CSV table of N, CA and C and ligand atoms in Angstrom, one decimal:
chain,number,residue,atom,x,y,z
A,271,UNK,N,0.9,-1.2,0.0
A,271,UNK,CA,0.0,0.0,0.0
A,271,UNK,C,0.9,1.2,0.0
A,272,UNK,N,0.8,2.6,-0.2
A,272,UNK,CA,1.2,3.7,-0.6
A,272,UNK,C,0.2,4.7,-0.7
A,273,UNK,N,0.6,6.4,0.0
A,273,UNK,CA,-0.3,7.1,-0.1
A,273,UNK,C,0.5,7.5,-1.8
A,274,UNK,N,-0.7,8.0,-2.4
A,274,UNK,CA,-0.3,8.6,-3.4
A,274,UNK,C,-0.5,10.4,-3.4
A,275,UNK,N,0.3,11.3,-4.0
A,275,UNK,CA,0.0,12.6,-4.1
A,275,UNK,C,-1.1,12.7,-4.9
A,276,UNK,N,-1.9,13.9,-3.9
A,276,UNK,CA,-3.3,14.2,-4.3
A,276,UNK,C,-2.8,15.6,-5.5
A,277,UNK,N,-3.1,15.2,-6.7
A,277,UNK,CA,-2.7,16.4,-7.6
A,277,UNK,C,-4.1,17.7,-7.5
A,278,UNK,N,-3.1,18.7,-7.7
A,278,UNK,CA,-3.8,19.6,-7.1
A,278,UNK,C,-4.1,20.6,-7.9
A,279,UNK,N,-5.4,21.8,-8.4
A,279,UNK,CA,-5.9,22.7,-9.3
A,279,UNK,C,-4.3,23.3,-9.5
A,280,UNK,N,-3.9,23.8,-10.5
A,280,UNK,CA,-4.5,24.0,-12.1
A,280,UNK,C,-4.2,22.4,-12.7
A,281,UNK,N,-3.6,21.7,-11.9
A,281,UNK,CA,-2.8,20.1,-12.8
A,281,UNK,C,-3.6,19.9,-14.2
A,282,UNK,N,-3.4,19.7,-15.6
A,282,UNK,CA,-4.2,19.5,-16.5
A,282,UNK,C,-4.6,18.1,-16.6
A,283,UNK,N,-4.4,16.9,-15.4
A,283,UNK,CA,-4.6,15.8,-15.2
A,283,UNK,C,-6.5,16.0,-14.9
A,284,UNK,N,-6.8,17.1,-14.2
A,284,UNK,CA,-7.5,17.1,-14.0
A,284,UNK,C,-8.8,17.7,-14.3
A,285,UNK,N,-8.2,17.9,-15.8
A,285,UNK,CA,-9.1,18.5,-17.3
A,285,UNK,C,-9.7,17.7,-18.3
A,286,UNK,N,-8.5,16.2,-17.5
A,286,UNK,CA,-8.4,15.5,-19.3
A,286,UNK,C,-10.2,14.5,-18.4
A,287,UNK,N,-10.4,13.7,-19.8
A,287,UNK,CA,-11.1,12.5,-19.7
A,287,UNK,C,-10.4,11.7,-19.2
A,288,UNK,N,-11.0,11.1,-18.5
A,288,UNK,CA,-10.3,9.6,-18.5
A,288,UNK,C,-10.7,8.7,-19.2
A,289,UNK,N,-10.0,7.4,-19.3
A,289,UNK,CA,-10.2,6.8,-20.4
A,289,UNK,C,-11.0,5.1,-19.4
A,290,UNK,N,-12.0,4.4,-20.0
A,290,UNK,CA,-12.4,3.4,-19.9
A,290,UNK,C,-11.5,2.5,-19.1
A,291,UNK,N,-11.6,1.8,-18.2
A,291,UNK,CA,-10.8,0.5,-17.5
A,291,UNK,C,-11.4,-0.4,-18.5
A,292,UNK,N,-10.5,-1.3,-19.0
A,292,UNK,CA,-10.7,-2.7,-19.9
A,292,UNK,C,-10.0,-3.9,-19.2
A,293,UNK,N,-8.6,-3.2,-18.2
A,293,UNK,CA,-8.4,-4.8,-17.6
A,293,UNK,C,-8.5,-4.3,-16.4
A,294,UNK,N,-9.2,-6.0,-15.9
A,294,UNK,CA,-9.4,-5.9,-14.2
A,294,UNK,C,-8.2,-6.9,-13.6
A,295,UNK,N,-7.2,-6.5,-13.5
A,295,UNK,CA,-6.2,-7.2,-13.0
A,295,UNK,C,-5.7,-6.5,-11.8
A,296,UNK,N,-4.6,-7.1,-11.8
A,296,UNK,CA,-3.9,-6.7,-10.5
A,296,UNK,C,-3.2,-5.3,-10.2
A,297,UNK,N,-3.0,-4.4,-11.1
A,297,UNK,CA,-2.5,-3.4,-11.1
A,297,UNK,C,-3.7,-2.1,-10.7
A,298,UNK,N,-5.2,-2.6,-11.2
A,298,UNK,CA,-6.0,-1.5,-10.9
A,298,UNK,C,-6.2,-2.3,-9.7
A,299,UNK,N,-6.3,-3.6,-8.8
A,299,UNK,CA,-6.6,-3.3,-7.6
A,299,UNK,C,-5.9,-2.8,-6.9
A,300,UNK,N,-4.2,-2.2,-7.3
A,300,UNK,CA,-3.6,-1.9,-6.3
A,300,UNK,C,-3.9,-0.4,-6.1
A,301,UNK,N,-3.7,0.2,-7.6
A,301,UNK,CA,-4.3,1.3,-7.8
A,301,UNK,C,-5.3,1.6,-6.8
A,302,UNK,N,-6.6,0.8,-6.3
A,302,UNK,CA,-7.7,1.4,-6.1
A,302,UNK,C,-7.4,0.8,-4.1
A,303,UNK,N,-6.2,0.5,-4.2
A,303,UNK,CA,-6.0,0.5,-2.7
A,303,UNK,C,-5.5,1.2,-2.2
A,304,UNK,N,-4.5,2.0,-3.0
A,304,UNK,CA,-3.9,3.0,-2.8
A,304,UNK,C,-4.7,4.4,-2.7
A,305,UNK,N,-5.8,4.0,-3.4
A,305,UNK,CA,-6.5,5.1,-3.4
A,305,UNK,C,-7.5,5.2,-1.8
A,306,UNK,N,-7.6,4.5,-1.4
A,306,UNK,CA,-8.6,4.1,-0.2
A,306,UNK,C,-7.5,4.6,0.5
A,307,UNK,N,-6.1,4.4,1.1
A,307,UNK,CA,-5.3,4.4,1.6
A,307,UNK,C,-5.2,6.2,1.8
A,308,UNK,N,-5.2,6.9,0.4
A,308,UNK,CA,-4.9,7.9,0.5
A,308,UNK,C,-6.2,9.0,0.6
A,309,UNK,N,-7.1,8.1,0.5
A,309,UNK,CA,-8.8,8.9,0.6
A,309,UNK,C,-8.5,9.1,2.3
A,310,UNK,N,-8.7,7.9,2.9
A,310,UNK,CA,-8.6,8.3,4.4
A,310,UNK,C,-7.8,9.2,5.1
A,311,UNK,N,-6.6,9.2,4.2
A,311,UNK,CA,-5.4,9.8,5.1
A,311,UNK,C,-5.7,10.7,4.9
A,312,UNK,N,-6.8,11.5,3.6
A,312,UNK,CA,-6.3,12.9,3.6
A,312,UNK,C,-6.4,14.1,4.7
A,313,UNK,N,-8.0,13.7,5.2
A,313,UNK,CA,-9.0,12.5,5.1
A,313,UNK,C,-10.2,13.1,4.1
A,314,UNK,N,-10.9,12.3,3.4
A,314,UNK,CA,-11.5,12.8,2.4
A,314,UNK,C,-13.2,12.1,2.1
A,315,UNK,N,-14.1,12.1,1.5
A,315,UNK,CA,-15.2,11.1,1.1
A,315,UNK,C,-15.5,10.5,0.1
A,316,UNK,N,-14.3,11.3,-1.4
A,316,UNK,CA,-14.3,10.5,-2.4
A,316,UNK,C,-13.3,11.0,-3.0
A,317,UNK,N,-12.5,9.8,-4.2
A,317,UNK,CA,-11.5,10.4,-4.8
A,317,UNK,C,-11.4,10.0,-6.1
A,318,UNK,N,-11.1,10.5,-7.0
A,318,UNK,CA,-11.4,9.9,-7.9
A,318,UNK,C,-9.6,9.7,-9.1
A,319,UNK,N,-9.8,8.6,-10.0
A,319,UNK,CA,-8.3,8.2,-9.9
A,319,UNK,C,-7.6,9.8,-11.1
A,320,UNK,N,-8.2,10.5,-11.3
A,320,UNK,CA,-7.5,11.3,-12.4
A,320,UNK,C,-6.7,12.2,-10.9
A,321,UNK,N,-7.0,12.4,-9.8
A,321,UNK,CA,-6.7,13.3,-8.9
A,321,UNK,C,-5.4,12.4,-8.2
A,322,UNK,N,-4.8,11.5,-8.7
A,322,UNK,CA,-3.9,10.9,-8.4
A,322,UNK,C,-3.1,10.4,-9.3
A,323,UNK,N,-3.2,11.3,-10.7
A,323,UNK,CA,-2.2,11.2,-12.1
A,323,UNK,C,-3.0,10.1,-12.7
A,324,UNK,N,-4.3,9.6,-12.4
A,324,UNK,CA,-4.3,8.3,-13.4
A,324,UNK,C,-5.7,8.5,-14.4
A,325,UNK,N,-5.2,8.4,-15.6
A,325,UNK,CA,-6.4,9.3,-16.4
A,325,UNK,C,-7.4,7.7,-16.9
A,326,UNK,N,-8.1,7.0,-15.9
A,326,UNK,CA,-8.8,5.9,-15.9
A,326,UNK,C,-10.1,6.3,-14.8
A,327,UNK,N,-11.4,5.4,-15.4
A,327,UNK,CA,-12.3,6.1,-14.9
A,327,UNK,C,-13.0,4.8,-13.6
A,328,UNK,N,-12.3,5.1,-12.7
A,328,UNK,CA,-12.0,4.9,-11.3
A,328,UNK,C,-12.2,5.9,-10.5
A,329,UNK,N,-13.2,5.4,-9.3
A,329,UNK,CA,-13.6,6.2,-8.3
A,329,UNK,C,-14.0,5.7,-7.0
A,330,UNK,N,-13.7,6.3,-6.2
A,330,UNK,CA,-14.4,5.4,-4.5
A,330,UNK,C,-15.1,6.9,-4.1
A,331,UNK,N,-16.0,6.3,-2.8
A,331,UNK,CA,-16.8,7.0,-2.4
A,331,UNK,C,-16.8,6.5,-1.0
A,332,UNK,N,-16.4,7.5,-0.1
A,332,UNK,CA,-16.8,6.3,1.8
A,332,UNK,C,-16.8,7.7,2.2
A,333,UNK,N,-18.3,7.7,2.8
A,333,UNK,CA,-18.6,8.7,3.6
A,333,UNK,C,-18.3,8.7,4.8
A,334,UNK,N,-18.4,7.7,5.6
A,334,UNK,CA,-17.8,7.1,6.7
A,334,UNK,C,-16.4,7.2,6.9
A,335,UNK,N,-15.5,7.8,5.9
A,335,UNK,CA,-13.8,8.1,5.7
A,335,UNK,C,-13.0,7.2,6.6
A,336,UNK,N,-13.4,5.8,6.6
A,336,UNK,CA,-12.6,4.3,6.7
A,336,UNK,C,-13.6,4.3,8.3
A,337,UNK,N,-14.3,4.4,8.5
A,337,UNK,CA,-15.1,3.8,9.6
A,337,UNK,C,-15.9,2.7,9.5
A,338,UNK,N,-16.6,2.6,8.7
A,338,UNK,CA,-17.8,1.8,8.2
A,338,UNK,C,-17.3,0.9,6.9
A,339,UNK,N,-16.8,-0.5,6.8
A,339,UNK,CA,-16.7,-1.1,5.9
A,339,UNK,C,-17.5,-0.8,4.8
A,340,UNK,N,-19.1,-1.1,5.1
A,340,UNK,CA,-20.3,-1.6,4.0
A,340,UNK,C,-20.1,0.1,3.4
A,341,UNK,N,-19.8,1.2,3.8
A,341,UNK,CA,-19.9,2.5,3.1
A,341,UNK,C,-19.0,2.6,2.4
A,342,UNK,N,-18.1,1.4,2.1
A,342,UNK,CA,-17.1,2.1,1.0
A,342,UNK,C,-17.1,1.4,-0.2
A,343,UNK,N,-17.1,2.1,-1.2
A,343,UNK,CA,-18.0,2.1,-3.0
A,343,UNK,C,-16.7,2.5,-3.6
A,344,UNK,N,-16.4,0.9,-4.2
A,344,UNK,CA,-15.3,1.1,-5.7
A,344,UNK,C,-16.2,1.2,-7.0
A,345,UNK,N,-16.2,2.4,-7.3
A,345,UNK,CA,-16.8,2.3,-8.7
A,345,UNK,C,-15.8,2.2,-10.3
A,346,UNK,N,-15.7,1.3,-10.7
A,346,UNK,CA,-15.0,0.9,-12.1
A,346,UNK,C,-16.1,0.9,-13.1
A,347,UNK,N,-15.5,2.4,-13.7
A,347,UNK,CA,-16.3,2.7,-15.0
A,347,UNK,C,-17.9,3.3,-14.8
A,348,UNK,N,-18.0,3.8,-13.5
A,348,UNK,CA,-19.5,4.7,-13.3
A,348,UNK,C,-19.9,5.3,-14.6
A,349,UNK,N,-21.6,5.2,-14.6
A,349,UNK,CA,-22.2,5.9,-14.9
A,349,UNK,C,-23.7,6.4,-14.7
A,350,UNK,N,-24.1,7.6,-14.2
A,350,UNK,CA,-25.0,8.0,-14.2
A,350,UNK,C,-26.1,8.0,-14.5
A,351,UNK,N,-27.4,7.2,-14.5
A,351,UNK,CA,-28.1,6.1,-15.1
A,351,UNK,C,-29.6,7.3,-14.5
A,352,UNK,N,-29.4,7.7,-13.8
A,352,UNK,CA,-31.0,8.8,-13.4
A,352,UNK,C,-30.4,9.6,-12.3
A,353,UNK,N,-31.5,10.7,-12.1
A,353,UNK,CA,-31.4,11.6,-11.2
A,353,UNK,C,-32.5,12.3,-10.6
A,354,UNK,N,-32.9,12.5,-9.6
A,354,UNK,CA,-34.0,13.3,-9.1
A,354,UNK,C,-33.9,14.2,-8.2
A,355,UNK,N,-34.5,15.4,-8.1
A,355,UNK,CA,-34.7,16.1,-7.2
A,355,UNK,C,-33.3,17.3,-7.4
A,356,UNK,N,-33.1,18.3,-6.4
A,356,UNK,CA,-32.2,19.2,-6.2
A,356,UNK,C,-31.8,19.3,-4.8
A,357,UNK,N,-30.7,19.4,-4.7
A,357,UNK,CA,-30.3,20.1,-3.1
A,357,UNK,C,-29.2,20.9,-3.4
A,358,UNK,N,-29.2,21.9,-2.5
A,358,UNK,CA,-27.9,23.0,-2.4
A,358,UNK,C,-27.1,22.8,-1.2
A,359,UNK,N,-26.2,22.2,-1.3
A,359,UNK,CA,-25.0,22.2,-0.2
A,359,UNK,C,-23.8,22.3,0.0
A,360,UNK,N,-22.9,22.5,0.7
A,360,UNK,CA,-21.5,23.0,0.8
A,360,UNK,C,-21.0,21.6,0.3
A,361,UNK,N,-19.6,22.2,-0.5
A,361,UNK,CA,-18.8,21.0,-1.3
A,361,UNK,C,-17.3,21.8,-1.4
A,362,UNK,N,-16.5,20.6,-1.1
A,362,UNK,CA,-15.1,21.1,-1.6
A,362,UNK,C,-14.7,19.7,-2.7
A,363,UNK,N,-13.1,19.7,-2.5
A,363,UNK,CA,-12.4,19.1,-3.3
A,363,UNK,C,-11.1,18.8,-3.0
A,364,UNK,N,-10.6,17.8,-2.4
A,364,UNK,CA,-9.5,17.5,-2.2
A,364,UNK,C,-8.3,18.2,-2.9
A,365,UNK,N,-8.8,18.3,-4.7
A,365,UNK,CA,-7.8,19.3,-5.2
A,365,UNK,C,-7.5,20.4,-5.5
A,366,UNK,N,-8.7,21.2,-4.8
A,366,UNK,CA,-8.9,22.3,-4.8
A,366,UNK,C,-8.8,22.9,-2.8
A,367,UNK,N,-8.0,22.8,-2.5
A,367,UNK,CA,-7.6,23.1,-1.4
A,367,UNK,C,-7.8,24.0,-0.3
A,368,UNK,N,-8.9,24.4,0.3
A,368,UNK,CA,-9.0,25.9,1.4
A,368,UNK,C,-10.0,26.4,0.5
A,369,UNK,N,-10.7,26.0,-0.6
A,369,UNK,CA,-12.1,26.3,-1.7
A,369,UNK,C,-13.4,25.4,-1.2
A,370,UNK,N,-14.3,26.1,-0.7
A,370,UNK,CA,-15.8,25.5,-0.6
A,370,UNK,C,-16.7,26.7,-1.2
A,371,UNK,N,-18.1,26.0,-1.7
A,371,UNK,CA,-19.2,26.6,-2.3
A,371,UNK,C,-20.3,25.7,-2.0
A,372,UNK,N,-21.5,26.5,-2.2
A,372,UNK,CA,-22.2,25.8,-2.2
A,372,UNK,C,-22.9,25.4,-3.7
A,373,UNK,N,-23.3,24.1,-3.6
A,373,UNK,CA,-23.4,23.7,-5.4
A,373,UNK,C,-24.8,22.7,-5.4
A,374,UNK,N,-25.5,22.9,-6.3
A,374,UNK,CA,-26.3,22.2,-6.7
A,374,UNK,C,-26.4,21.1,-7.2
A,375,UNK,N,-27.1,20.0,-6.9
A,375,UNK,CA,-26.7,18.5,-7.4
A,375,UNK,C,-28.2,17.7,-7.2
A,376,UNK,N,-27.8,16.6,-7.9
A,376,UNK,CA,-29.5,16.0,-7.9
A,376,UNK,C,-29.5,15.7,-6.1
A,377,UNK,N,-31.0,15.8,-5.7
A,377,UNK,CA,-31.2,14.7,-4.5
A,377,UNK,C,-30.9,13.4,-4.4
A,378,UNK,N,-31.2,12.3,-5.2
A,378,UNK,CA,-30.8,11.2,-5.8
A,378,UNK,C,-30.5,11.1,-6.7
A,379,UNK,N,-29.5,10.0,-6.6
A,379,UNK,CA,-29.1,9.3,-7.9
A,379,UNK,C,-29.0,7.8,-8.4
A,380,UNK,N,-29.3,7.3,-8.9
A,380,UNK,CA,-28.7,5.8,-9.1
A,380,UNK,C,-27.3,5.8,-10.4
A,381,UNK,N,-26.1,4.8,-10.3
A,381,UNK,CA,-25.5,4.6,-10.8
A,381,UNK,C,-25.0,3.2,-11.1
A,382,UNK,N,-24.4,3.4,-12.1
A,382,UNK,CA,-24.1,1.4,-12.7
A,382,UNK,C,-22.9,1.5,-13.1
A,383,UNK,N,-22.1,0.8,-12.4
A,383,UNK,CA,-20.8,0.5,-12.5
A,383,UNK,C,-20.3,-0.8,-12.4
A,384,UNK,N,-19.0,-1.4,-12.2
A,384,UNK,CA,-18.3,-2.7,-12.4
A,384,UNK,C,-17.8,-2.4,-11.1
A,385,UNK,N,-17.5,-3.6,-10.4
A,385,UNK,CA,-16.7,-3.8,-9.0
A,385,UNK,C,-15.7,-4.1,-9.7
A,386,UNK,N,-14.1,-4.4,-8.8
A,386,UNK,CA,-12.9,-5.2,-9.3
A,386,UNK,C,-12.6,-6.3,-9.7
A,387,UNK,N,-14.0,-7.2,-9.9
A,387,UNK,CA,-13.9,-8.5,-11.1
A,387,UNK,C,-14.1,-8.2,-12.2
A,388,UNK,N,-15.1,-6.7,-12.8
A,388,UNK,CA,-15.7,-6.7,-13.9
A,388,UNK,C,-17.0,-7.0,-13.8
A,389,UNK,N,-17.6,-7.3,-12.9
A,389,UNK,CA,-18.9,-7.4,-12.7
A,389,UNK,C,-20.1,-5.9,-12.5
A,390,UNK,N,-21.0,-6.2,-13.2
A,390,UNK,CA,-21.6,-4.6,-13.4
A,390,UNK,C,-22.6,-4.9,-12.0
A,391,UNK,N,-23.0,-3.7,-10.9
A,391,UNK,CA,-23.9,-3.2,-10.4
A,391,UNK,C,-24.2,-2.1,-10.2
A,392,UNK,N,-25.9,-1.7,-9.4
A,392,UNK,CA,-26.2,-0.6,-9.4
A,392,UNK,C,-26.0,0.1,-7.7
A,393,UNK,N,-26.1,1.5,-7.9
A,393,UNK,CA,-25.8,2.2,-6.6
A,393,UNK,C,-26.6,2.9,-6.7
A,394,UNK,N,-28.1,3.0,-5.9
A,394,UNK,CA,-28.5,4.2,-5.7
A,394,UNK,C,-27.8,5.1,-4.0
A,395,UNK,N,-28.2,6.2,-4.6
A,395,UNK,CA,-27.4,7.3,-3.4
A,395,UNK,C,-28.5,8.6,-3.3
A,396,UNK,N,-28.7,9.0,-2.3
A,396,UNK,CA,-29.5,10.6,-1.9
A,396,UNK,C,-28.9,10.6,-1.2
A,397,UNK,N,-28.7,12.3,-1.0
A,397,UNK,CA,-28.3,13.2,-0.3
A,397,UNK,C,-26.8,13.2,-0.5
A,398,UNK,N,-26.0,13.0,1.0
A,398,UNK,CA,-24.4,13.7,0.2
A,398,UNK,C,-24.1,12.3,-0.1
A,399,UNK,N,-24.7,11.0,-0.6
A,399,UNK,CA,-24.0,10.4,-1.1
A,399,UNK,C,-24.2,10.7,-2.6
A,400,UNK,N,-25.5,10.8,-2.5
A,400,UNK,CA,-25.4,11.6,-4.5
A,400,UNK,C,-24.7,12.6,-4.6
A,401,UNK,N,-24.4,13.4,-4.0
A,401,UNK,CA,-23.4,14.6,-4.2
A,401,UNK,C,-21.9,14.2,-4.7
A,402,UNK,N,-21.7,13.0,-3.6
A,402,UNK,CA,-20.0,12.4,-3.6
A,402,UNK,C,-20.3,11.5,-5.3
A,403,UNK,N,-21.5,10.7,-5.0
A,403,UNK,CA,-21.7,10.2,-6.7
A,403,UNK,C,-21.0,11.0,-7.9
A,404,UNK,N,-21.5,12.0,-7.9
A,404,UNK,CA,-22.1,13.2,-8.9
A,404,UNK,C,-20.4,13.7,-8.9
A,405,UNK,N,-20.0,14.3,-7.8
A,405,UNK,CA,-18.8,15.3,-8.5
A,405,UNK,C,-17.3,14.1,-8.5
A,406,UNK,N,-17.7,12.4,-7.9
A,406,UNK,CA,-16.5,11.8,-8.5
A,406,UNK,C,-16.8,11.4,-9.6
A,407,UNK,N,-17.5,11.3,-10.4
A,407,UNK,CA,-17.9,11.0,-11.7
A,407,UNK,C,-17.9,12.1,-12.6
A,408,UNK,N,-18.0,13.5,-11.9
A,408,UNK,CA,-17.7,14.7,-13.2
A,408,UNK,C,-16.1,15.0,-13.2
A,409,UNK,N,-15.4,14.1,-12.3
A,409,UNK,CA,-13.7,14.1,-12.1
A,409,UNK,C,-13.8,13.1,-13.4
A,410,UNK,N,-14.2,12.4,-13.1
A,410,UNK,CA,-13.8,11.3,-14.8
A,410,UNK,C,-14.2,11.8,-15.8
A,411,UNK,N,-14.6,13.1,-16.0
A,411,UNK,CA,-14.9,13.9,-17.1
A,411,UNK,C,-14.2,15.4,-17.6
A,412,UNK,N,-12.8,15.2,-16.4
A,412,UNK,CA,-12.4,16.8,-16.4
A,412,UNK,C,-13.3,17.6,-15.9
A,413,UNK,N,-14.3,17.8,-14.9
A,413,UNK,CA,-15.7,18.3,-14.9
A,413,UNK,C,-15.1,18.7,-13.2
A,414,UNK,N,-15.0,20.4,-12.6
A,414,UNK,CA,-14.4,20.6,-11.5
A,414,UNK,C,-16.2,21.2,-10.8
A,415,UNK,N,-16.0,21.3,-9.4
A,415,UNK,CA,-17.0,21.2,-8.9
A,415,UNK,C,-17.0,23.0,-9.3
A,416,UNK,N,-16.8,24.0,-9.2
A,416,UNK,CA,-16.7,25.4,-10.0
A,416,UNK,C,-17.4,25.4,-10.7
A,417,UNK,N,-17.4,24.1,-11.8
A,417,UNK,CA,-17.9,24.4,-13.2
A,417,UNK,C,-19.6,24.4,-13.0
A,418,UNK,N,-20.1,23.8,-11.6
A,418,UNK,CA,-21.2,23.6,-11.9
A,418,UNK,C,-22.2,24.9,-11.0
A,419,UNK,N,-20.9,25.7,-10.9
A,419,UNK,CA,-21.4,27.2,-10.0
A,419,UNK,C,-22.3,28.1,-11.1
A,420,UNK,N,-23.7,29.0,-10.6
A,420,UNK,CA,-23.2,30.1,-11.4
A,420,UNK,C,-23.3,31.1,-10.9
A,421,UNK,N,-23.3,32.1,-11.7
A,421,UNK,CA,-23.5,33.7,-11.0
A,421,UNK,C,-22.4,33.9,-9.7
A,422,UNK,N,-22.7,34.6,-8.9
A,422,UNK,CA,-22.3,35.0,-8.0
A,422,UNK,C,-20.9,34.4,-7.0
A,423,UNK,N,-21.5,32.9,-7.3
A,423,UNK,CA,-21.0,32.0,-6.2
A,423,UNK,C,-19.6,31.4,-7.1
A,424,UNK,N,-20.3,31.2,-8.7
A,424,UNK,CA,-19.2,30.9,-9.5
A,424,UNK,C,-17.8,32.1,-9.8
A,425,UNK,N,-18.5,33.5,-9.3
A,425,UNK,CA,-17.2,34.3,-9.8
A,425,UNK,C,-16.6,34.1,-8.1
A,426,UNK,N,-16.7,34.0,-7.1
A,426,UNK,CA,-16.2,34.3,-5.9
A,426,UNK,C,-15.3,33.3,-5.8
A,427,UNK,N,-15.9,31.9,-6.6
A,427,UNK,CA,-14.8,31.0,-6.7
A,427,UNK,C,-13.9,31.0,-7.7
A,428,UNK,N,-13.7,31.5,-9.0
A,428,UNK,CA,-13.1,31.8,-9.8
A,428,UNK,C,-12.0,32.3,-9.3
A,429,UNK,N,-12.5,33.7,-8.5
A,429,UNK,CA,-11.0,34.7,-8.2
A,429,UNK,C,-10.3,33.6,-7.2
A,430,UNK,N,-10.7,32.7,-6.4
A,430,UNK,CA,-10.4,31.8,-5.7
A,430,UNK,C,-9.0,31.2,-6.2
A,431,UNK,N,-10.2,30.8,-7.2
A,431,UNK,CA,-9.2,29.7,-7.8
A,431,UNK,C,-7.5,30.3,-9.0
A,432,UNK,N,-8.2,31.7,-9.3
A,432,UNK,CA,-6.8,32.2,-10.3
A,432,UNK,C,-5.7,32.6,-9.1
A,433,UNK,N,-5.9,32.6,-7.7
A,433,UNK,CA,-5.3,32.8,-6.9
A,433,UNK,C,-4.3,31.7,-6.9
A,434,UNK,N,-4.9,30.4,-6.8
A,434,UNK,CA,-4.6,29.1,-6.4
A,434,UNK,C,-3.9,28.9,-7.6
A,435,UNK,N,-4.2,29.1,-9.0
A,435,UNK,CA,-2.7,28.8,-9.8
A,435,UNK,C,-1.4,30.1,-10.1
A,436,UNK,N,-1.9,31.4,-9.8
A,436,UNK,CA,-0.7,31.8,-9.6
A,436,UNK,C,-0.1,31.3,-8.2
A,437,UNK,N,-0.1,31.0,-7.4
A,437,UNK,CA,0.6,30.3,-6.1
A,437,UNK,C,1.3,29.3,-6.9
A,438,UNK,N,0.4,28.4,-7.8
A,438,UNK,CA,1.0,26.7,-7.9
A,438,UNK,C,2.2,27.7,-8.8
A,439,UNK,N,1.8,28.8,-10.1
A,439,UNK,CA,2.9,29.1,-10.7
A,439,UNK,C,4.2,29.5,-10.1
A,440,UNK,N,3.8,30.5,-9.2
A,440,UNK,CA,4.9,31.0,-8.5
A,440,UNK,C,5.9,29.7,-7.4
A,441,UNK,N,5.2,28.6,-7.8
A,441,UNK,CA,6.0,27.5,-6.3
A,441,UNK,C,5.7,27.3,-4.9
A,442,UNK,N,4.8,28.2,-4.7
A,442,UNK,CA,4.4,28.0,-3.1
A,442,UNK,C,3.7,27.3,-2.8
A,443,UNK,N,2.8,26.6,-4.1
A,443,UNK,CA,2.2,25.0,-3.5
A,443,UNK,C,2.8,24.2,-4.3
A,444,UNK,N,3.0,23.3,-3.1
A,444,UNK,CA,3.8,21.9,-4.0
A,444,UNK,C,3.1,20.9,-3.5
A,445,UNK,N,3.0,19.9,-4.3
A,445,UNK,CA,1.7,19.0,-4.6
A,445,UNK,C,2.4,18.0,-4.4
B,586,ZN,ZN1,-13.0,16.5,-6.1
């Protein structure tokens, strides 16, 4: 096991797509141990693998942040299958650092994805588990939780965030 570095805004790792998992072998479970390893440590509720250089569409979810076994969700190859309802709630981002907003996101959701055999199932989630759903799955799309601001709340985070890459330019954050 290994914590991995959490890459952090402006990284272009976390602009790109990611690309389809095709093999379920031993390399993505280590991957996805590593990732559990470094979700807890951060300590965090989901991560998703582009935020740890790996442009594959891999994601966990443990709201319980390593307390509760049955709460922790390997998703291989999510997808977003329905949505209902709205809620407005506070959200950050592991890679976006000392940044919260509040953002809008379905109330529920169901999702269909593959565990680490390659076997497909479904996950419904409300509340902040659809939230955690929703913005690790818009990471597998280059998709930052900003993007889904608008007006007001989206420019307050903006200046936020042009902050946060002159710093990464200038060297003062190192990731
Ligand atoms: Zn995030």
């Amino acid at each position: 096991m290994a914590l991995l570095p959490v890459r952090l805004y402006p990284d272009p790792v976390l602009r790109a797509r990611a690309a389809p998992v095709e093999r379920f072998d031993d390399e993505l479970r280590r991957l996805v141990r590593d990732m559990i390893e470094t979700l807890h440590a951060a300590p965090g509720v989901g991560l998703a693998a582009p935020q740890v250089g790996v442009g594959q569409r891999v994601a966990i979810v443990d709201l319980s942040v390593g307390e509760r076994p049955e709460e922790l969700h390997i998703l291989v190859n999510p997808v977003l299958v329905s949505s209902a309802g709205s809620l407005v709630e506070e959200e950050g981002c592991l890679s976006i650092p000392g940044i919260s907003e509040k953002v809008e996101r379905p109330a529920a959701v169901s999702v269909v994805a593959s565990d680490l055999e390659g076997n497909a199932f479904e996950l419904r989630g409300a509340d902040l588990l659809a939230r955690a759903l929703c913005h690790e799955i818009d990471h597998l799309d280059g998709i930052l939780f900003p993007d889904r601001l608008r007006g007001l709340r989206r420019e307050r985070v903006r200046r936020a965030l042009r902050r946060l890459a002159r710093e990464a330019e200038q060297g003062a954050v190192i990731a």
